[in-house]
mmCIF file of C-alpha atoms in Angstrom:
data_model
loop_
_atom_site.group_PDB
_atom_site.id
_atom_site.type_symbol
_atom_site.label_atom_id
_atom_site.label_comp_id
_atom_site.label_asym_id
_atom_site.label_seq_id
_atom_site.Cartn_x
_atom_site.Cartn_y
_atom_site.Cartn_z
ATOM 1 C CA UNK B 1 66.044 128.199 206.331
ATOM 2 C CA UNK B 2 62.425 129.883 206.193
ATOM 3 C CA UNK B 3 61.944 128.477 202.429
ATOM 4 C CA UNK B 4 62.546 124.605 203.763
ATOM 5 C CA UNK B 5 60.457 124.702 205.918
ATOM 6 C CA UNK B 6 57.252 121.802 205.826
ATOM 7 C CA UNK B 7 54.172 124.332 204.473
ATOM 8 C CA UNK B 8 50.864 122.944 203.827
ATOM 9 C CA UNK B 9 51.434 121.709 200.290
ATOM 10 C CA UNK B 10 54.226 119.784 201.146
ATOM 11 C CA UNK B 11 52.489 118.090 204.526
ATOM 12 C CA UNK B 12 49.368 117.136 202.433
ATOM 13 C CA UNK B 13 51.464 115.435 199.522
ATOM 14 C CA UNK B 14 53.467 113.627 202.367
ATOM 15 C CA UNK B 15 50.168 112.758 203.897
ATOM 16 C CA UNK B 16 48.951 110.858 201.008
ATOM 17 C CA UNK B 17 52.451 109.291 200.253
ATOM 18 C CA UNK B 18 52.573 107.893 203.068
ATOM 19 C CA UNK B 19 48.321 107.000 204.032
ATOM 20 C CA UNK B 20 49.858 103.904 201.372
ATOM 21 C CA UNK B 21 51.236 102.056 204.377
ATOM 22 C CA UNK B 22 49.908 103.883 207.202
ATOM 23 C CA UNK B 23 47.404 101.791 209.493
ATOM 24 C CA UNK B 24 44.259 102.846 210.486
ATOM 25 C CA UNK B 25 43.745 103.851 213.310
ATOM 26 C CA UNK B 26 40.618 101.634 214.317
ATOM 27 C CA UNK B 27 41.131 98.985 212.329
ATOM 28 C CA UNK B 28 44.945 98.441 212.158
ATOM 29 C CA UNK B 29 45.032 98.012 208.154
ATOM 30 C CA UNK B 30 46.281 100.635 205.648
ATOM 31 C CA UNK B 31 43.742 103.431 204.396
ATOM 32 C CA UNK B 32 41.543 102.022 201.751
ATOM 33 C CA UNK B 33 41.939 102.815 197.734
ATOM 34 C CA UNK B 34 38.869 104.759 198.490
ATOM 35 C CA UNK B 35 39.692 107.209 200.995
ATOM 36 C CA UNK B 36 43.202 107.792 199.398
ATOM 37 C CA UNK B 37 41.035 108.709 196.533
ATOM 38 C CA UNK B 38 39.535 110.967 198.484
ATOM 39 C CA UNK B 39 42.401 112.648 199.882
ATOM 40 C CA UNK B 40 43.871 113.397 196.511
ATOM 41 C CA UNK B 41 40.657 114.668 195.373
ATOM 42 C CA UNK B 42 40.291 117.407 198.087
ATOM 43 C CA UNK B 43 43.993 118.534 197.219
ATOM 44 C CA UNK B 44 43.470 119.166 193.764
ATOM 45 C CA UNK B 45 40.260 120.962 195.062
ATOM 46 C CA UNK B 46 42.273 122.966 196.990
ATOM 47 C CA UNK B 47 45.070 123.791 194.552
ATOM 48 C CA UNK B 48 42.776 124.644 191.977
ATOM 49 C CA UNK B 49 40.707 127.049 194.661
ATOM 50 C CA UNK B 50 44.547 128.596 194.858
ATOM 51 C CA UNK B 51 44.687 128.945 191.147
ATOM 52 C CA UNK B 52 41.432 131.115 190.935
ATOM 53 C CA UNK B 53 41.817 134.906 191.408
ATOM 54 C CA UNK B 54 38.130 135.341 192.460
ATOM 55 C CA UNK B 55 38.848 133.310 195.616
ATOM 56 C CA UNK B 56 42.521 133.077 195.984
ATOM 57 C CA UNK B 57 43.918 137.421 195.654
ATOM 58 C CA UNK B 58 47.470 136.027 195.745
ATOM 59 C CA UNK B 59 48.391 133.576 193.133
ATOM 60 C CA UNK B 60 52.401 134.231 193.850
ATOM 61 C CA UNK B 61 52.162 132.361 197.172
ATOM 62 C CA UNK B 62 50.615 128.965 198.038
ATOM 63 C CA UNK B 63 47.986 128.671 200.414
ATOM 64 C CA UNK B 64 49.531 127.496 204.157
ATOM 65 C CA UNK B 65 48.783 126.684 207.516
ATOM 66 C CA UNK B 66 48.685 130.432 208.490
ATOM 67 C CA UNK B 67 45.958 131.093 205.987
ATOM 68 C CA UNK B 68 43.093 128.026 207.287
ATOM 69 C CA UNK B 69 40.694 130.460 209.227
ATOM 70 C CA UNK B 70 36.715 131.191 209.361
ATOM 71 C CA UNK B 71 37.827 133.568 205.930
ATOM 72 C CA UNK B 72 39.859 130.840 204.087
ATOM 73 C CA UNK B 73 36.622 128.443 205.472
ATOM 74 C CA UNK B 74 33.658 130.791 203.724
ATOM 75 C CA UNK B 75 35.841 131.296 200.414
ATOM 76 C CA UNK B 76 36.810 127.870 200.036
ATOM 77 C CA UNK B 77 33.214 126.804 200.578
ATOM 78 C CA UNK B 78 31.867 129.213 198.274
ATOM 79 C CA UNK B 79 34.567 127.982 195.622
ATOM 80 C CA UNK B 80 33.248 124.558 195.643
ATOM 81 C CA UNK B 81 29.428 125.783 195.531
ATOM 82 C CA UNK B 82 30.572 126.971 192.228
ATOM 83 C CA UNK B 83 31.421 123.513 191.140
ATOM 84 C CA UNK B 84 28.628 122.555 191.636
ATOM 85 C CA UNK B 85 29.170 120.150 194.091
ATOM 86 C CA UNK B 86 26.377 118.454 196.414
ATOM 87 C CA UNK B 87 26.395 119.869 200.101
ATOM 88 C CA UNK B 88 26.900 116.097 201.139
ATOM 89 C CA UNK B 89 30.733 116.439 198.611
ATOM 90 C CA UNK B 90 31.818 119.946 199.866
ATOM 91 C CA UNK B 91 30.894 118.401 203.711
ATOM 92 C CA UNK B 92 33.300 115.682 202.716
ATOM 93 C CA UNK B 93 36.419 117.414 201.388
ATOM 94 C CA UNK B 94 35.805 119.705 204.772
ATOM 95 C CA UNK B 95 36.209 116.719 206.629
ATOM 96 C CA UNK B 96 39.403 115.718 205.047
ATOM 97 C CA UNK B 97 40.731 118.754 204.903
ATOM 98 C CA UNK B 98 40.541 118.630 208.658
ATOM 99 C CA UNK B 99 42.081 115.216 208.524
ATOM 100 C CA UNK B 100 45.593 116.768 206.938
ATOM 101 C CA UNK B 101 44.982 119.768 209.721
ATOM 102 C CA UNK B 102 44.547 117.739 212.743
ATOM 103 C CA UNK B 103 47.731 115.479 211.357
ATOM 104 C CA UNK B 104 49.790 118.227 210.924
ATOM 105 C CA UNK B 105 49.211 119.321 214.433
ATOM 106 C CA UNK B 106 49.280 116.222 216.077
ATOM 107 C CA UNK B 107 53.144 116.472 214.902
ATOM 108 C CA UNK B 108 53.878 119.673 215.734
ATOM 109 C CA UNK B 109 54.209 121.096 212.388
ATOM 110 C CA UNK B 110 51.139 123.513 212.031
ATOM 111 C CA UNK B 111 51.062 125.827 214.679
ATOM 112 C CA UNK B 112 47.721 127.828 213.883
ATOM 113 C CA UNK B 113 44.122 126.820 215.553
ATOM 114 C CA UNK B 114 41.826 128.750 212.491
ATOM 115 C CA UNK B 115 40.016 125.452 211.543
ATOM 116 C CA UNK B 116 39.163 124.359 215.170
ATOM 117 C CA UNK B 117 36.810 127.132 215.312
ATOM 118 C CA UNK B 118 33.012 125.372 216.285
ATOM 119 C CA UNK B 119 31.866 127.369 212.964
ATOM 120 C CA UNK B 120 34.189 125.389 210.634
ATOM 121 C CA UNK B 121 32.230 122.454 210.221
ATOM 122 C CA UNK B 122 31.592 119.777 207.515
ATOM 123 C CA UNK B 123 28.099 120.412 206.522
ATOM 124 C CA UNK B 124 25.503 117.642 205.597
ATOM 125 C CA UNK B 125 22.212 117.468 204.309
ATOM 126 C CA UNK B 126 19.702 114.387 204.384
ATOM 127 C CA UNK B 127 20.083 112.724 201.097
ATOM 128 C CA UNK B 128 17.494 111.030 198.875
ATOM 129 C CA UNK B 129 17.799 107.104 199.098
ATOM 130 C CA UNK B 130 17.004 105.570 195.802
ATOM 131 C CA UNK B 131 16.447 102.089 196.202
ATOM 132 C CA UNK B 132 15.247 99.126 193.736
ATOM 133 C CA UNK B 133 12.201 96.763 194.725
ATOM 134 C CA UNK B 134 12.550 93.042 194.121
ATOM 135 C CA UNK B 135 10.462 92.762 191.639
ATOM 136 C CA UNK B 136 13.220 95.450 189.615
ATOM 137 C CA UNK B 137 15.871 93.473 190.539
ATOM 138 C CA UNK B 138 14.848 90.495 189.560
ATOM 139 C CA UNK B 139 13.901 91.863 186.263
ATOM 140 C CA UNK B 140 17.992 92.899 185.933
ATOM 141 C CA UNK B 141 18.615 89.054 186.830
ATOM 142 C CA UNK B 142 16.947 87.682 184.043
ATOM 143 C CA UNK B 143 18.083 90.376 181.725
ATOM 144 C CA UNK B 144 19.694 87.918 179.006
ATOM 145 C CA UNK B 145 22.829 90.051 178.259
ATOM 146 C CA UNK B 146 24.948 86.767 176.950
ATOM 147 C CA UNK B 147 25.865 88.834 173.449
ATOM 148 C CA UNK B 148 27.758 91.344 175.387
ATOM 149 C CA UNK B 149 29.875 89.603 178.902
ATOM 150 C CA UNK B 150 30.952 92.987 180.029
ATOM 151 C CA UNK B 151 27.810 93.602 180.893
ATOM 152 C CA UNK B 152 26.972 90.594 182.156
ATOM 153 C CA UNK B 153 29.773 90.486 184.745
ATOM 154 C CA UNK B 154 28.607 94.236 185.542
ATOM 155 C CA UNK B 155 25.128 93.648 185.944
ATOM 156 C CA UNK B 156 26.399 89.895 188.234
ATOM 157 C CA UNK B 157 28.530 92.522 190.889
ATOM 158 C CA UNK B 158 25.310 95.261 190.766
ATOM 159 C CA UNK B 159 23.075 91.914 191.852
ATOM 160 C CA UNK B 160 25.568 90.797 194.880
ATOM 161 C CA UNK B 161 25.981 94.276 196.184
ATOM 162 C CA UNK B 162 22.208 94.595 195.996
ATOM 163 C CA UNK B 163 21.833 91.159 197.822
ATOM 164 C CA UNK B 164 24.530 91.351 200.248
ATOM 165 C CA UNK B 165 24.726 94.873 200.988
ATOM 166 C CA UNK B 166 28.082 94.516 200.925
ATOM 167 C CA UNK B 167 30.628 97.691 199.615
ATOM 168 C CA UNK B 168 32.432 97.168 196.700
ATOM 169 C CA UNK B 169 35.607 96.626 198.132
ATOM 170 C CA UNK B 170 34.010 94.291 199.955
ATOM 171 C CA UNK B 171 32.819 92.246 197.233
ATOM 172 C CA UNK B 172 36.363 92.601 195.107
ATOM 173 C CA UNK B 173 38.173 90.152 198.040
ATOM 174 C CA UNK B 174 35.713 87.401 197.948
ATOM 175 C CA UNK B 175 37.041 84.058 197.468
ATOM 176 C CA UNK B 176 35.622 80.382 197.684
ATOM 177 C CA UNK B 177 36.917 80.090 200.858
ATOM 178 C CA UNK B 178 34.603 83.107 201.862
ATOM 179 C CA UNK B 179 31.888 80.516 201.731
ATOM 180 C CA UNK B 180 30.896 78.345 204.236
ATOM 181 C CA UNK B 181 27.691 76.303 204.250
ATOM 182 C CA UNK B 182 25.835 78.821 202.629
ATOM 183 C CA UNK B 183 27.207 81.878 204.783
ATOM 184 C CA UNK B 184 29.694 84.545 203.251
ATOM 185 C CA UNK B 185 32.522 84.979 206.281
ATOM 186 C CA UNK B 186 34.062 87.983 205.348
ATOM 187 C CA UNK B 187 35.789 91.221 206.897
ATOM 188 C CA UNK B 188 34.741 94.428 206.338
ATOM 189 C CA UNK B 189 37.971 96.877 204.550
ATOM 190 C CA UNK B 190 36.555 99.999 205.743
ATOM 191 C CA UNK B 191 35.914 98.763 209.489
ATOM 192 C CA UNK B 192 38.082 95.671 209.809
ATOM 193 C CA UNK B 193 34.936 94.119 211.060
ATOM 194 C CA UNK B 194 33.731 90.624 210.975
ATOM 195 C CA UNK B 195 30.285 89.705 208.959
ATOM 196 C CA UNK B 196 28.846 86.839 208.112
ATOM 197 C CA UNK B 197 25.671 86.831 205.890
ATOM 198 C CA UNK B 198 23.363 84.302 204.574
ATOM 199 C CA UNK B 199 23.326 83.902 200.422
ATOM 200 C CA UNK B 200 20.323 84.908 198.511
ATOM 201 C CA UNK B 201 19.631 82.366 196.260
ATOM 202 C CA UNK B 202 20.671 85.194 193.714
ATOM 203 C CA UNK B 203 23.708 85.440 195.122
ATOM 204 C CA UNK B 204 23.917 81.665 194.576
ATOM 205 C CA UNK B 205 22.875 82.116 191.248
#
């Protein structure tokens, strides 16, 4: 029956059920923590866009494949200008909304080609690159924050990201046996590549 049938909703929450165990693609290891963030965060965008009468006009029916089209595209958009999102954020849950799209028709489920249109794009803008000098840096190093090790531990992870340029989830799996004469092996969760980087004597530190 009509009313069983896989809709939108239903393939999205699926999606993200299951992007727990799924591989990557390229790199053959489940999605990251990151990007499953990011998939739940562009749903409850979108349910909430469905929950607003000034975008959505029909609050008795959920938003489904049928609806995705250079309309749904401008509205939606418009919605998260009004949260006051960055271009570079609303470019991003555009993106993964296309990610649940292309999925769903890669299995046959959504039948409808509305978001494949050249004008429904993921916009961007050049963002501002903030960056710390050494002489900063080294000034957070000899911060003494002993009275409080929170911070201290905080302040340790900001230094070896800074040193290493290394993500986050990069730096939460190193282990001693990442080390090797001076040299961090380690490989990459977002790429599944391969680095190897010489230690800053901070890093030593």
């Amino acid at each position: 029956p009509e009313k069983y049938a896989i809709n939108l909703y239903n393939f999205i929450l699926d999606f993200i059920k299951k992007s727990e165990t799924r591989p990557n693609a390229k790199t053959g290891r489940p999605v990251s923590y990151k990007m499953r963030r990011e998939y739940e965060a562009t749903f409850t965008h979108l349910k909430e866009y469905c929950q607003n009468p000034d975008y959505w006009q029909d609050p008795n029916r959920f938003i489904d494949f049928k609806d995705i089209d250079l309309n749904f595209y401008t509205s939606f958009t418009s919605y998260l200008q009004s949260k006051q999102l960055a271009v570079n954020t609303i470019g991003k849950k555009i993106q993964t909304l296309k990610i649940f799209l292309n999925a769903s028709k890669e299995e046959g489920i959504n039948h409808y080609d509305g978001f494949k249109s050249k004008k429904f794009v993921a916009i961007s803008e050049e963002a501002d690159t903030i960056a710390l000098n050494e002489k900063e840096l080294d000034a957070i190093y000899k911060l003494d924050l002993k009275d409080d090790p929170r911070l201290d531990k905080v302040r340790d992870l900001f230094l070896l990201g800074c040193w290493t340029g290394c993500r986050f989830s990069d730096l939460d799996q190193i282990k001693p046996e990442n080390i090797k004469e001076g040299l961090l092996h380690i490989r990459q969760q977002k790429t599944g590549n391969k680095v190897v980087l010489p230690l800053h004597p901070v890093v030593n530190a």
